[in-house]
Tab-separated table of C-alpha atoms in Angstrom:
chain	number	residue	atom	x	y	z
A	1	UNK	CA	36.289	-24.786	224.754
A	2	UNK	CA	39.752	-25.719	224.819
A	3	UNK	CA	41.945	-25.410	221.307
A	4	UNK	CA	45.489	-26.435	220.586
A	5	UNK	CA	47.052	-24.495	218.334
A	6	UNK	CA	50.316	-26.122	216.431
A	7	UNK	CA	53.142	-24.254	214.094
A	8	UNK	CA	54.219	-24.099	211.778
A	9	UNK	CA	52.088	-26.225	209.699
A	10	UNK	CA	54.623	-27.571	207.749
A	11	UNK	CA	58.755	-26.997	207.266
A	12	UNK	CA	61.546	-27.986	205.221
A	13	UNK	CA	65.121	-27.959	206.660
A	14	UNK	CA	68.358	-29.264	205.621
A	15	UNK	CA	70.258	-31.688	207.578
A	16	UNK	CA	71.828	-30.146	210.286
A	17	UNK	CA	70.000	-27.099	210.185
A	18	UNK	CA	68.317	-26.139	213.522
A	19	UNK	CA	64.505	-26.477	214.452
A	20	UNK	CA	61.700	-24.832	216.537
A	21	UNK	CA	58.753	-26.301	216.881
A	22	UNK	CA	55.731	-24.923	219.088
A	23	UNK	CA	52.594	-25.529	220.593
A	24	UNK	CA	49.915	-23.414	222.048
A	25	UNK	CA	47.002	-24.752	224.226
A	26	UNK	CA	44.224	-22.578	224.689
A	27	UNK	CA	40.862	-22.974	227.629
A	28	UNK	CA	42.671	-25.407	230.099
A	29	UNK	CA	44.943	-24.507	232.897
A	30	UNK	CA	47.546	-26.443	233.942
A	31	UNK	CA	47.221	-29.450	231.423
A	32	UNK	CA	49.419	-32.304	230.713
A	33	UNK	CA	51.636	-32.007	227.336
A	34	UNK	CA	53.134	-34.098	224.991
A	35	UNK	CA	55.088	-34.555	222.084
A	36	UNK	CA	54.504	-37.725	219.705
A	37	UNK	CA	56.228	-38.102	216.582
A	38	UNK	CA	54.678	-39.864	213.819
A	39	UNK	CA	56.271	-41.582	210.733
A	40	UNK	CA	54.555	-41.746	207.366
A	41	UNK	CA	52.245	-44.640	207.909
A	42	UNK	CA	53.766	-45.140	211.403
A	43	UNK	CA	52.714	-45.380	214.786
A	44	UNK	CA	52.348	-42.861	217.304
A	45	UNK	CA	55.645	-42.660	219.401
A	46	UNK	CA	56.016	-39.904	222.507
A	47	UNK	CA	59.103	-38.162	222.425
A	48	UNK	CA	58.009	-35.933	225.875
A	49	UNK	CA	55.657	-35.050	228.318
A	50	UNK	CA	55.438	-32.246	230.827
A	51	UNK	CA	52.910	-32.114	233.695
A	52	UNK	CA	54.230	-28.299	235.133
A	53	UNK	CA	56.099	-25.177	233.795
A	54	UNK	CA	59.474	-26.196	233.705
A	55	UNK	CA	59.321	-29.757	234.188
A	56	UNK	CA	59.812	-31.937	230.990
A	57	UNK	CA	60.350	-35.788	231.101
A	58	UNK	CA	62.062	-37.461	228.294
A	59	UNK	CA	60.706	-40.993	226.639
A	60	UNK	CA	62.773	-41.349	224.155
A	61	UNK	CA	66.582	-39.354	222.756
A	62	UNK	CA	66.154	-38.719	219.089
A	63	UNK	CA	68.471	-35.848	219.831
A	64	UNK	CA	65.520	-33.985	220.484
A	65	UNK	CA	64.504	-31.241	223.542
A	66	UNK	CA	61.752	-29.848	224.402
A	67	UNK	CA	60.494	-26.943	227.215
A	68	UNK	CA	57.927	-25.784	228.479
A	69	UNK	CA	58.509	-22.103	229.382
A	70	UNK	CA	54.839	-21.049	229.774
A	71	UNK	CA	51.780	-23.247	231.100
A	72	UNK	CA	49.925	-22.799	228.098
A	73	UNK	CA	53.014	-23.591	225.842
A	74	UNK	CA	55.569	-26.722	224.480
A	75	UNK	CA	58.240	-26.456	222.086
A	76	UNK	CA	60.136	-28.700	220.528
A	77	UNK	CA	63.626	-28.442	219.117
A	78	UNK	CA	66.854	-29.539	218.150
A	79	UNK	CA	70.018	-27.820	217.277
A	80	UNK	CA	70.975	-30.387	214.683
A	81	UNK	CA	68.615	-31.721	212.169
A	82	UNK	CA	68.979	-35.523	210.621
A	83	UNK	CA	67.326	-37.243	208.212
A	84	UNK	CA	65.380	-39.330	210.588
A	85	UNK	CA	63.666	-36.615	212.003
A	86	UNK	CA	61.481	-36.059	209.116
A	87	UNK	CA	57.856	-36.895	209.778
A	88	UNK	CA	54.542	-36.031	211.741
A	89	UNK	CA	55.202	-33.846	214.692
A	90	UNK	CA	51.828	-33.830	217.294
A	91	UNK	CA	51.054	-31.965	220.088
A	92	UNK	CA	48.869	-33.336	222.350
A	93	UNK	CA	47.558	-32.099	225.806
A	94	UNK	CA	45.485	-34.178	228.728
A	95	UNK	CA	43.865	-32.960	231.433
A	96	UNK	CA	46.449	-33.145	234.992
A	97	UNK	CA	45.727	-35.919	236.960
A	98	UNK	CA	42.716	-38.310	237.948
A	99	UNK	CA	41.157	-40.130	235.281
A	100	UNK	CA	41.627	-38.258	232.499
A	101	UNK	CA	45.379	-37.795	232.624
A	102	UNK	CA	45.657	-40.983	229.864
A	103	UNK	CA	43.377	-38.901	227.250
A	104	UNK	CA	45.150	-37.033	225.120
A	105	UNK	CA	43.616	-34.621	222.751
A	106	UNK	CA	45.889	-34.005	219.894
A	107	UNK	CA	46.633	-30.924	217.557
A	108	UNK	CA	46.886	-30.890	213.953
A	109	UNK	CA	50.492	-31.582	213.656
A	110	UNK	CA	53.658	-29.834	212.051
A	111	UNK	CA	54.719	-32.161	208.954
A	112	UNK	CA	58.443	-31.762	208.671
A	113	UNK	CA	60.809	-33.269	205.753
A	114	UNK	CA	64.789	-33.027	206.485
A	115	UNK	CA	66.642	-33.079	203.066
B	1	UNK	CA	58.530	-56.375	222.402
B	2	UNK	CA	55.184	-54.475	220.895
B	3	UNK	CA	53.471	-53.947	224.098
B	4	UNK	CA	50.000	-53.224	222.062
B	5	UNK	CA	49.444	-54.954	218.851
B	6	UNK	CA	46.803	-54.639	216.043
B	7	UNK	CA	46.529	-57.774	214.375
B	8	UNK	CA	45.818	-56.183	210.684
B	9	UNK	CA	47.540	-53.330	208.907
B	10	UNK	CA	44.389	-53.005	206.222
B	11	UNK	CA	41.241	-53.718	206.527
B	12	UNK	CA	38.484	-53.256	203.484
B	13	UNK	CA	35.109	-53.684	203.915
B	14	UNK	CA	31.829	-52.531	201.852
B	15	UNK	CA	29.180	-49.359	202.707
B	16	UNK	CA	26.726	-51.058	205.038
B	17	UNK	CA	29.102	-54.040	206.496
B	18	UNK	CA	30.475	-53.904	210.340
B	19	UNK	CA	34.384	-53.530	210.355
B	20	UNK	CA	35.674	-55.086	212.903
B	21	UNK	CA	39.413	-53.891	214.043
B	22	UNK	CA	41.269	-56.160	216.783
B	23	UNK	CA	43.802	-55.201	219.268
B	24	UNK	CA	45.876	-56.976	222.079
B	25	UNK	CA	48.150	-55.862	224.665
B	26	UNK	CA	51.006	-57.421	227.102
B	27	UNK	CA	50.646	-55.599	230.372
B	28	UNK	CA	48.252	-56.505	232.584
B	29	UNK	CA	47.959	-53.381	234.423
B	30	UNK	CA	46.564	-51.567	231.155
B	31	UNK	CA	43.271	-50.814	232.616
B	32	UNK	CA	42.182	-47.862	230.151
B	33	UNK	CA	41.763	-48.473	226.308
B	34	UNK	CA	40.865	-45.234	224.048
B	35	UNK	CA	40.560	-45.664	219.905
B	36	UNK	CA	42.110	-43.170	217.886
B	37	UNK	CA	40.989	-42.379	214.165
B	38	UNK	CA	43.270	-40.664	212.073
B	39	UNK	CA	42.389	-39.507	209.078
B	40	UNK	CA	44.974	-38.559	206.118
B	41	UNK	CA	47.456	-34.892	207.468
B	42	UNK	CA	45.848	-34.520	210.457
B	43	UNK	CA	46.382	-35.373	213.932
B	44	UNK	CA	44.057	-38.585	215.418
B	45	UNK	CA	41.031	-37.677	217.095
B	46	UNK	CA	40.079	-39.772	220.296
B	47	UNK	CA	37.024	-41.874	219.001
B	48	UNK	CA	35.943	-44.165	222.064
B	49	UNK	CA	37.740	-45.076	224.904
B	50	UNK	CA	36.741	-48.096	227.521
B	51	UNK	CA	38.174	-49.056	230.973
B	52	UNK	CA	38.623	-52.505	232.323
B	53	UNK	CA	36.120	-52.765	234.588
B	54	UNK	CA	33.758	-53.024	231.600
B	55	UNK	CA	33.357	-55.408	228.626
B	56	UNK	CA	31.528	-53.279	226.597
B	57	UNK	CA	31.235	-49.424	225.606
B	58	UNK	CA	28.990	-48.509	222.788
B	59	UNK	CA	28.416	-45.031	221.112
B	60	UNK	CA	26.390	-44.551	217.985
B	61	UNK	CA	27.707	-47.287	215.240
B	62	UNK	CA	31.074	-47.218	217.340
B	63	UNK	CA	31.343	-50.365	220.205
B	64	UNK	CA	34.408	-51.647	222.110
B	65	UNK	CA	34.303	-55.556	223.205
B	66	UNK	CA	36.913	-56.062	226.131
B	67	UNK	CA	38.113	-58.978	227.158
B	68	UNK	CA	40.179	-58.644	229.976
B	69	UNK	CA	41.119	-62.797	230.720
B	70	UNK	CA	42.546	-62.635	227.237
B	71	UNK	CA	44.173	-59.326	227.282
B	72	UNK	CA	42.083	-58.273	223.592
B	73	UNK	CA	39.685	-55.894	222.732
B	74	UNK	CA	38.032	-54.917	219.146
B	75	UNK	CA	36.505	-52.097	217.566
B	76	UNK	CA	33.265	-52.916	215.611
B	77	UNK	CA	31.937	-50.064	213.391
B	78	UNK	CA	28.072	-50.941	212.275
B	79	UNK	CA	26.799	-49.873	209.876
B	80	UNK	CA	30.094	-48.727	207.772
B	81	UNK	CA	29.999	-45.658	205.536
B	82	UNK	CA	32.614	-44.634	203.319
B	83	UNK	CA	33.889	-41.558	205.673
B	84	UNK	CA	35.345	-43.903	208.033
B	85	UNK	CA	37.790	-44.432	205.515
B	86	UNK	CA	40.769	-43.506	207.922
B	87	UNK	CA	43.681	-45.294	210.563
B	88	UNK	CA	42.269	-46.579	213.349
B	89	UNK	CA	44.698	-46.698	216.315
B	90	UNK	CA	44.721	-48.943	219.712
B	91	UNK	CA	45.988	-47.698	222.487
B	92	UNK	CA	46.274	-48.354	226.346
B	93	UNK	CA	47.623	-46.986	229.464
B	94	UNK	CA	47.749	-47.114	233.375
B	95	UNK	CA	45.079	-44.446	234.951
B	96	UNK	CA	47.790	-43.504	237.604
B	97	UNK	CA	50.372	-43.281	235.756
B	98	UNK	CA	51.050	-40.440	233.782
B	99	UNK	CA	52.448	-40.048	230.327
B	100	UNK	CA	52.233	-43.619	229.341
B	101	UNK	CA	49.550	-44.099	226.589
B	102	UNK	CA	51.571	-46.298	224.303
B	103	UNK	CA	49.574	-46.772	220.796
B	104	UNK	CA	49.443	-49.910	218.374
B	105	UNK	CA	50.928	-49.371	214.776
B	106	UNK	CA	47.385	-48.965	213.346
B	107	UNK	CA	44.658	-50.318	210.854
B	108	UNK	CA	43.967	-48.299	207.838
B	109	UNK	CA	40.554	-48.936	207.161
B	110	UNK	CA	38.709	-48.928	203.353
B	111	UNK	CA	35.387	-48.000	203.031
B	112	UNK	CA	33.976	-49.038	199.702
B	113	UNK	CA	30.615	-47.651	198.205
């Protein structure tokens, strides 16, 4: 069975403080990845996907990055925190290619508040 | 421009009534349509999902109604018990294309007793 594993669970940085986010899937090779970000009571929005080791595409700049150095791992990060990067981070992962590329099974998120 | 919208932020209903959740999209070429719920601190777990070659999925007290003429679909939950108290998210993409499931803003849906 496959599991995604998310850290940390939660943070709390200052503003302009640096961040690492990661994620972890487990029982898949080769999926699709993403990162969504998620505001309190807010909508789902993707930040990044990746479809191979290496290879990240970028949806939207929230002065974000993200990598994925190992097939079976995406992280997130920044170098400069701001206040509108608090919120509900999700990894998500799909299977790669075919039908099933557009279902995304999400982690359990990283909840991080910027003061 | 919201390319998929839920038409309600809240819904409440009772224990035992159908909730019925509506979505719409813009793009025509959406042909696959999976339901998210979401409950409170954790991430959203895919529900039921339909594609557009169908007007109808059904599983257990879950059932998507498509219409693809009118570009809407809705999420009817029979039966309603007061653990589906959670956010119920649209969302749609294009099969070939990858890394474009783009979600609605959500309904949070009450479940009274």
């Amino acid at each position: 069975a496959q599991t995604i594993h998310q850290w940390p669970v939660a943070e709390i940085k200052a503003v302009g403080s640096p961040l690492s986010l990661g994620c972890t899937i487990k029982g898949k090779s080769s999926p699709n990845l993403y990162w969504y970000w998620q505001a309190t009571g807010g909508t789902l929005q993707q930040l990044f996907y990746s479809i191979t080791v290496g290879q990240v595409e970028s949806v939207v700049q929230l002065n974000l990055s993200a990598s994925r150095p190992k097939d079976d791992q995406f992280i997130l990060s920044t170098e400069k925190l701001l206040l509108s990067h608090s919120g509900f981070y999700l990894c998500a992962w799909s299977l790669w290619g075919g039908a099933g590329q557009n279902t995304l099974y999400f982690g359990a998120g990283t909840r991080l508040s910027v003061l | 421009q919201q390319q998929v919208r839920q038409s309600s932020q809240s819904l409440t209903v009772w224990e035992g009534e159908t909730a019925i959740l509506n979505c719409s999209y813009e793009n025509s070429a959406f042909d696959y349509f999976p339901w998210y719920q979401q409950f409170p601190g954790e991430g959203p777990a895919l529900l039921i999902a339909i594609r557009s070659v169908s007007d109808k999925k059904e599983d257990g007290r879950f059932t998507i109604f498509f219409n693809k003429r009118e570009k809407n679909l809705s999420l009817h939950i029979k039966d309603s018990q007061p653990g589906d108290s959670a956010t119920y998210f649209c969302a749609a993409s294009v099969t070939q294309v990858v890394g474009q499931l783009t979600f609605g803003r959500g309904t949070r849906l009450q479940v009274y007793a």
